[in-house]
CSV table of C-alpha atoms in Angstrom, one decimal:
chain,number,residue,atom,x,y,z
A,1,UNK,CA,0.0,0.1,0.0
A,2,UNK,CA,1.2,3.4,-0.7
A,3,UNK,CA,0.8,5.9,2.4
A,4,UNK,CA,-0.8,9.2,1.7
A,5,UNK,CA,0.4,11.6,4.3
A,6,UNK,CA,-2.6,13.8,5.3
A,7,UNK,CA,-1.1,16.2,8.3
A,8,UNK,CA,-4.3,17.1,10.2
A,9,UNK,CA,-6.3,14.9,7.6
A,10,UNK,CA,-5.9,17.5,4.9
A,11,UNK,CA,-8.2,16.3,2.0
A,12,UNK,CA,-6.2,18.2,-0.5
A,13,UNK,CA,-3.2,16.0,0.2
A,14,UNK,CA,-5.6,13.0,-1.1
A,15,UNK,CA,-6.6,14.9,-4.2
A,16,UNK,CA,-3.0,15.6,-5.1
A,17,UNK,CA,-2.0,11.9,-4.7
A,18,UNK,CA,-4.9,10.7,-6.6
A,19,UNK,CA,-3.9,13.1,-9.5
A,20,UNK,CA,-0.3,11.7,-9.4
A,21,UNK,CA,-0.7,8.2,-8.8
A,22,UNK,CA,-2.9,5.6,-10.5
A,23,UNK,CA,-4.5,3.9,-7.4
A,24,UNK,CA,-6.5,0.7,-8.0
A,25,UNK,CA,-8.4,1.4,-4.7
A,26,UNK,CA,-8.3,3.9,-1.6
A,27,UNK,CA,-8.1,2.7,2.0
A,28,UNK,CA,-8.9,4.7,5.0
A,29,UNK,CA,-6.8,4.3,8.3
A,30,UNK,CA,-7.6,5.6,11.7
A,31,UNK,CA,-6.0,4.6,14.8
A,32,UNK,CA,-3.2,4.7,17.3
A,33,UNK,CA,0.4,4.1,17.2
A,34,UNK,CA,-0.1,0.8,15.5
A,35,UNK,CA,-0.9,2.9,12.2
A,36,UNK,CA,1.1,6.0,12.6
A,37,UNK,CA,4.0,6.5,10.6
A,38,UNK,CA,5.9,7.9,13.4
A,39,UNK,CA,6.4,4.7,15.7
A,40,UNK,CA,8.4,5.2,17.6
A,41,UNK,CA,8.8,8.9,17.8
A,42,UNK,CA,11.0,10.1,16.3
A,43,UNK,CA,11.5,7.4,13.7
A,44,UNK,CA,9.1,6.1,11.2
A,45,UNK,CA,8.4,2.8,9.4
A,46,UNK,CA,8.0,0.3,12.5
A,47,UNK,CA,4.0,0.2,12.2
A,48,UNK,CA,1.4,-2.2,10.7
A,49,UNK,CA,0.4,-0.1,7.6
A,50,UNK,CA,4.0,-0.4,6.3
A,51,UNK,CA,3.9,-4.1,6.4
A,52,UNK,CA,0.4,-5.0,4.9
A,53,UNK,CA,0.5,-6.1,1.3
A,54,UNK,CA,-2.0,-6.2,-1.5
A,55,UNK,CA,-2.1,-7.2,-5.1
A,56,UNK,CA,-3.4,-3.9,-5.9
A,57,UNK,CA,-1.8,-0.3,-5.8
A,58,UNK,CA,-3.7,0.8,-2.9
A,59,UNK,CA,-3.4,4.4,-1.3
A,60,UNK,CA,-4.0,4.4,2.1
A,61,UNK,CA,-5.2,7.6,3.5
A,62,UNK,CA,-3.5,7.4,7.2
A,63,UNK,CA,-5.1,9.9,9.8
A,64,UNK,CA,-3.9,7.9,12.7
A,65,UNK,CA,-2.0,9.5,15.8
A,66,UNK,CA,0.1,8.1,18.4
A,67,UNK,CA,-1.7,8.3,21.9
A,68,UNK,CA,-5.2,8.6,20.5
A,69,UNK,CA,-8.1,6.9,22.3
A,70,UNK,CA,-10.9,5.9,20.3
A,71,UNK,CA,-13.1,8.6,21.8
A,72,UNK,CA,-10.6,11.1,20.3
A,73,UNK,CA,-11.4,9.7,16.9
A,74,UNK,CA,-15.2,10.1,17.0
A,75,UNK,CA,-15.5,13.5,18.3
A,76,UNK,CA,-14.6,17.1,17.6
A,77,UNK,CA,-12.2,18.0,14.7
A,78,UNK,CA,-11.2,14.2,13.9
A,79,UNK,CA,-14.7,13.1,13.5
A,80,UNK,CA,-15.5,16.0,11.3
A,81,UNK,CA,-12.5,15.4,9.1
A,82,UNK,CA,-13.4,11.7,8.8
A,83,UNK,CA,-16.9,12.6,7.8
A,84,UNK,CA,-15.4,15.0,5.1
A,85,UNK,CA,-13.1,12.2,3.8
A,86,UNK,CA,-16.2,10.0,3.6
A,87,UNK,CA,-18.1,12.6,1.7
A,88,UNK,CA,-15.3,13.2,-0.9
A,89,UNK,CA,-13.7,9.9,-1.7
A,90,UNK,CA,-14.6,6.3,-2.2
A,91,UNK,CA,-12.7,4.0,0.2
A,92,UNK,CA,-13.0,0.4,-0.7
A,93,UNK,CA,-11.9,-0.7,2.9
A,94,UNK,CA,-11.4,1.0,6.2
A,95,UNK,CA,-8.9,0.0,8.8
A,96,UNK,CA,-9.3,1.2,12.5
A,97,UNK,CA,-6.8,0.6,15.3
A,98,UNK,CA,-8.3,1.6,18.5
A,99,UNK,CA,-8.9,0.7,22.1
A,100,UNK,CA,-5.2,-0.1,23.3
A,101,UNK,CA,-4.6,3.3,24.7
A,102,UNK,CA,-7.9,3.7,26.3
A,103,UNK,CA,-7.5,0.2,28.2
A,104,UNK,CA,-3.6,0.6,29.1
A,105,UNK,CA,-4.3,4.5,30.4
A,106,UNK,CA,-7.2,3.0,32.5
A,107,UNK,CA,-5.5,0.0,33.9
A,108,UNK,CA,-2.1,1.8,34.5
A,109,UNK,CA,-4.0,4.4,36.6
A,110,UNK,CA,-5.6,1.7,38.7
A,111,UNK,CA,-2.7,-0.1,39.3
A,112,UNK,CA,-0.6,2.9,40.2
A,113,UNK,CA,-3.3,3.6,42.7
A,114,UNK,CA,-3.0,0.1,44.1
A,115,UNK,CA,0.8,1.1,44.4
A,116,UNK,CA,0.0,4.0,46.3
A,117,UNK,CA,-2.1,2.1,48.8
A,118,UNK,CA,0.6,-0.6,49.1
A,119,UNK,CA,3.0,2.1,50.0
A,120,UNK,CA,0.7,3.4,52.9
A,121,UNK,CA,-0.4,6.5,50.9
A,122,UNK,CA,-3.9,7.6,50.3
A,123,UNK,CA,-5.6,6.5,47.0
A,124,UNK,CA,-8.8,7.4,45.3
A,125,UNK,CA,-9.5,3.8,44.6
A,126,UNK,CA,-11.6,1.7,46.9
A,127,UNK,CA,-10.6,-1.5,48.3
A,128,UNK,CA,-13.5,-3.2,46.1
A,129,UNK,CA,-11.8,-2.0,43.2
A,130,UNK,CA,-8.6,-3.3,44.3
A,131,UNK,CA,-10.1,-6.7,44.7
A,132,UNK,CA,-11.5,-6.4,41.0
A,133,UNK,CA,-8.1,-5.7,39.8
A,134,UNK,CA,-7.4,-9.6,40.3
A,135,UNK,CA,-9.9,-9.9,37.2
A,136,UNK,CA,-9.5,-7.0,34.9
A,137,UNK,CA,-12.4,-8.4,32.8
A,138,UNK,CA,-14.6,-7.4,35.5
A,139,UNK,CA,-14.2,-3.7,34.8
A,140,UNK,CA,-16.7,-4.0,32.0
A,141,UNK,CA,-17.6,-0.3,32.1
A,142,UNK,CA,-14.2,0.4,30.6
A,143,UNK,CA,-14.5,-2.0,27.9
A,144,UNK,CA,-18.0,-0.9,27.1
A,145,UNK,CA,-16.8,2.5,26.6
A,146,UNK,CA,-14.2,1.5,24.0
A,147,UNK,CA,-16.8,-0.6,22.0
A,148,UNK,CA,-19.5,2.2,22.2
A,149,UNK,CA,-16.9,4.4,20.6
A,150,UNK,CA,-15.9,2.1,18.0
A,151,UNK,CA,-19.8,1.6,17.4
A,152,UNK,CA,-19.7,5.2,16.7
A,153,UNK,CA,-17.0,4.9,14.3
A,154,UNK,CA,-19.0,2.3,12.5
A,155,UNK,CA,-21.8,4.8,12.5
A,156,UNK,CA,-20.1,7.1,10.5
A,157,UNK,CA,-19.2,4.6,8.0
A,158,UNK,CA,-23.0,3.7,7.9
A,159,UNK,CA,-23.7,7.5,7.4
A,160,UNK,CA,-21.0,8.1,4.7
A,161,UNK,CA,-22.3,10.3,1.8
A,162,UNK,CA,-20.3,8.5,-0.8
A,163,UNK,CA,-22.1,5.2,-1.6
A,164,UNK,CA,-18.9,3.1,-2.0
A,165,UNK,CA,-17.5,4.3,1.3
A,166,UNK,CA,-20.9,3.6,3.0
A,167,UNK,CA,-20.4,-0.1,2.1
A,168,UNK,CA,-16.6,-0.5,2.6
A,169,UNK,CA,-15.9,-3.2,5.2
A,170,UNK,CA,-14.2,-2.0,8.4
A,171,UNK,CA,-11.3,-4.1,10.1
A,172,UNK,CA,-10.9,-3.6,13.7
A,173,UNK,CA,-8.4,-5.8,15.7
A,174,UNK,CA,-7.6,-6.7,19.1
A,175,UNK,CA,-4.0,-6.7,20.2
A,176,UNK,CA,-1.5,-9.6,20.8
A,177,UNK,CA,-0.2,-11.0,24.1
A,178,UNK,CA,2.6,-8.7,25.6
A,179,UNK,CA,4.9,-8.8,28.6
A,180,UNK,CA,5.1,-5.6,30.7
A,181,UNK,CA,8.5,-4.5,30.9
A,182,UNK,CA,10.7,-1.6,31.6
A,183,UNK,CA,11.1,-0.8,27.8
A,184,UNK,CA,10.1,2.5,26.3
A,185,UNK,CA,10.2,4.8,23.3
A,186,UNK,CA,10.5,8.0,25.5
A,187,UNK,CA,10.6,11.3,23.6
A,188,UNK,CA,7.6,13.5,25.1
A,189,UNK,CA,8.2,13.8,28.7
A,190,UNK,CA,5.4,14.5,31.1
A,191,UNK,CA,2.7,13.1,28.4
A,192,UNK,CA,1.1,9.8,27.6
A,193,UNK,CA,2.5,10.2,24.0
A,194,UNK,CA,5.7,8.1,23.3
A,195,UNK,CA,7.0,8.1,26.6
A,196,UNK,CA,7.0,4.5,27.7
A,197,UNK,CA,7.1,2.1,29.4
A,198,UNK,CA,3.4,2.5,29.7
A,199,UNK,CA,2.4,-0.2,31.9
A,200,UNK,CA,5.3,-1.8,34.0
A,201,UNK,CA,5.9,1.1,36.5
A,202,UNK,CA,2.5,0.9,37.8
A,203,UNK,CA,2.4,-3.0,38.0
A,204,UNK,CA,5.7,-3.0,39.5
A,205,UNK,CA,4.5,-0.4,42.2
A,206,UNK,CA,1.6,-2.7,42.9
A,207,UNK,CA,3.9,-5.3,43.7
A,208,UNK,CA,3.2,-7.8,40.7
A,209,UNK,CA,5.8,-10.2,39.6
A,210,UNK,CA,6.7,-10.8,35.9
A,211,UNK,CA,4.4,-13.6,35.4
A,212,UNK,CA,1.7,-11.7,37.2
A,213,UNK,CA,2.2,-8.8,34.9
A,214,UNK,CA,1.8,-11.0,31.9
A,215,UNK,CA,-1.3,-12.4,33.3
A,216,UNK,CA,-2.9,-8.9,34.1
A,217,UNK,CA,-2.0,-7.9,30.3
A,218,UNK,CA,-3.2,-11.2,28.8
A,219,UNK,CA,-6.6,-10.8,30.6
A,220,UNK,CA,-7.0,-7.3,29.3
A,221,UNK,CA,-6.3,-8.4,25.7
A,222,UNK,CA,-8.5,-11.4,26.0
A,223,UNK,CA,-11.5,-9.3,27.2
A,224,UNK,CA,-10.9,-6.5,24.6
A,225,UNK,CA,-10.9,-9.3,21.8
A,226,UNK,CA,-13.9,-11.2,23.4
A,227,UNK,CA,-16.0,-7.7,23.6
A,228,UNK,CA,-15.1,-7.0,19.8
A,229,UNK,CA,-16.5,-10.4,18.9
A,230,UNK,CA,-19.6,-10.0,20.9
A,231,UNK,CA,-20.3,-6.6,19.6
A,232,UNK,CA,-19.6,-6.9,15.9
A,233,UNK,CA,-19.8,-10.6,14.9
A,234,UNK,CA,-23.2,-10.2,13.3
A,235,UNK,CA,-22.7,-6.4,12.0
A,236,UNK,CA,-22.7,-6.2,8.3
A,237,UNK,CA,-19.1,-5.5,6.7
A,238,UNK,CA,-17.2,-5.3,10.2
A,239,UNK,CA,-14.4,-7.7,10.5
A,240,UNK,CA,-12.5,-8.4,13.7
A,241,UNK,CA,-9.0,-9.7,13.4
A,242,UNK,CA,-7.9,-11.7,16.2
A,243,UNK,CA,-4.2,-11.4,16.6
A,244,UNK,CA,-3.5,-13.2,19.9
A,245,UNK,CA,-0.8,-15.8,20.2
A,246,UNK,CA,1.0,-15.1,16.9
A,247,UNK,CA,3.9,-12.8,18.3
A,248,UNK,CA,6.6,-14.3,20.7
A,249,UNK,CA,6.4,-12.1,23.8
A,250,UNK,CA,9.5,-10.3,24.9
A,251,UNK,CA,11.5,-11.6,27.9
A,252,UNK,CA,10.8,-10.2,31.2
A,253,UNK,CA,12.8,-7.0,32.7
A,254,UNK,CA,14.5,-6.4,29.2
A,255,UNK,CA,14.9,-2.9,28.2
A,256,UNK,CA,15.5,-2.9,24.4
A,257,UNK,CA,14.0,-5.0,21.4
A,258,UNK,CA,13.3,-8.6,22.5
A,259,UNK,CA,11.7,-11.4,20.3
A,260,UNK,CA,8.9,-9.9,18.3
A,261,UNK,CA,8.5,-6.6,20.4
A,262,UNK,CA,10.4,-3.4,19.9
A,263,UNK,CA,9.2,-1.8,23.1
A,264,UNK,CA,6.8,-2.6,25.8
A,265,UNK,CA,3.6,-2.1,23.5
A,266,UNK,CA,5.1,-2.1,19.9
A,267,UNK,CA,6.0,-5.2,17.9
A,268,UNK,CA,9.2,-5.1,15.9
A,269,UNK,CA,9.2,-4.5,12.0
A,270,UNK,CA,9.4,-8.2,11.8
A,271,UNK,CA,6.7,-8.6,14.5
A,272,UNK,CA,4.4,-6.2,12.4
A,273,UNK,CA,5.4,-8.1,9.3
A,274,UNK,CA,4.3,-11.4,10.8
A,275,UNK,CA,0.8,-10.0,11.8
A,276,UNK,CA,0.5,-8.5,8.2
A,277,UNK,CA,1.3,-11.7,6.5
A,278,UNK,CA,-0.8,-14.1,8.6
A,279,UNK,CA,-3.8,-11.8,9.9
A,280,UNK,CA,-4.1,-9.0,7.3
A,281,UNK,CA,-3.0,-9.2,3.9
A,282,UNK,CA,-5.5,-12.0,2.5
A,283,UNK,CA,-8.5,-10.7,4.4
A,284,UNK,CA,-7.9,-7.1,3.1
A,285,UNK,CA,-7.0,-8.1,-0.5
A,286,UNK,CA,-10.2,-10.0,-0.7
A,287,UNK,CA,-12.2,-7.0,0.6
A,288,UNK,CA,-10.3,-4.8,-2.2
A,289,UNK,CA,-11.6,-7.4,-4.8
A,290,UNK,CA,-8.9,-10.2,-5.2
A,291,UNK,CA,-10.1,-13.5,-6.0
A,292,UNK,CA,-7.2,-16.0,-5.4
A,293,UNK,CA,-6.5,-18.9,-7.4
A,294,UNK,CA,-6.0,-22.4,-6.0
A,295,UNK,CA,-2.4,-22.4,-4.4
A,296,UNK,CA,-2.1,-18.5,-4.3
A,297,UNK,CA,-2.7,-18.5,-0.4
A,298,UNK,CA,-0.5,-20.3,1.9
A,299,UNK,CA,-1.9,-21.6,5.3
A,300,UNK,CA,-1.6,-18.8,8.1
A,301,UNK,CA,0.5,-19.3,11.1
A,302,UNK,CA,-1.5,-20.8,14.0
A,303,UNK,CA,-1.2,-19.1,17.5
A,304,UNK,CA,2.1,-20.1,19.0
A,305,UNK,CA,1.5,-19.0,22.7
A,306,UNK,CA,-1.7,-18.9,24.9
A,307,UNK,CA,-3.2,-16.6,27.4
A,308,UNK,CA,-1.6,-16.7,30.9
A,309,UNK,CA,-4.7,-14.7,32.2
A,310,UNK,CA,-5.3,-15.2,35.9
A,311,UNK,CA,-2.6,-17.9,36.2
A,312,UNK,CA,-0.4,-16.2,38.7
A,313,UNK,CA,-3.0,-14.5,40.9
A,314,UNK,CA,-2.3,-10.9,42.6
A,315,UNK,CA,-0.8,-10.0,45.7
A,316,UNK,CA,-3.2,-8.4,48.4
A,317,UNK,CA,-3.0,-4.7,49.3
A,318,UNK,CA,-0.9,-4.1,52.1
């Protein structure tokens, strides 16, 4: 795919690219750092969009932003620019990477408060909430908020003025299992954008061991995937990409690239390529009109590791 740079979702950049290049199809991509070209800041090129391949010359209009929560994508100027894109252009497919920042921020805050209580300081989180941290899936209101906002994005597709875009399949995804660890891509100090590590400090302060950290992260990933399937399994032209178990998690406590992970929450270039080859390329290509012949498609790699959710338990609050 050919990325069309659209700073601020500038429609003129799309028109210019369409005039210069003979695209077979247009694809719209909204999302977080898994799509944003500057991942990690200040580098570029290590993201999922760079690795997806199709048999067509497809222009991908990328309006993703590092650090975005899904609510950012469906309100204010971002929503208005998406609606304008959906009015002006015919998109054959729409890619959405959303929910990861919402959930990591929520649970990092909760475990940070657990760490305060453990250190004998006052916390705004109740004892009941601390008990619920043993099963992150029990915080249904946080997941429901993510799903509701993804549904609002689907609604924008359904209301698109362009008839092709209005019928375009939307591809949403969960995330893969990761090991919380002290590996970040810090650049913007004092912000949630690009700082990292994103989960490890709060989980460590809460007294979790490395296996317990992995268990918590796996539980959150599992629940997001479950909620996505439950919400969109029967929704017309919405496809849920399940990426769980494909990537090899990083080794605990490592601070640099490890196995398939560049930092705590972003895969390496090879990791993104593995996801693209085995979970994205064929499905997106078919959506764009590709009809494979016998032997054209190799079997996708099966999951290579399972969830450890709740396997280690959580330590009590002191």
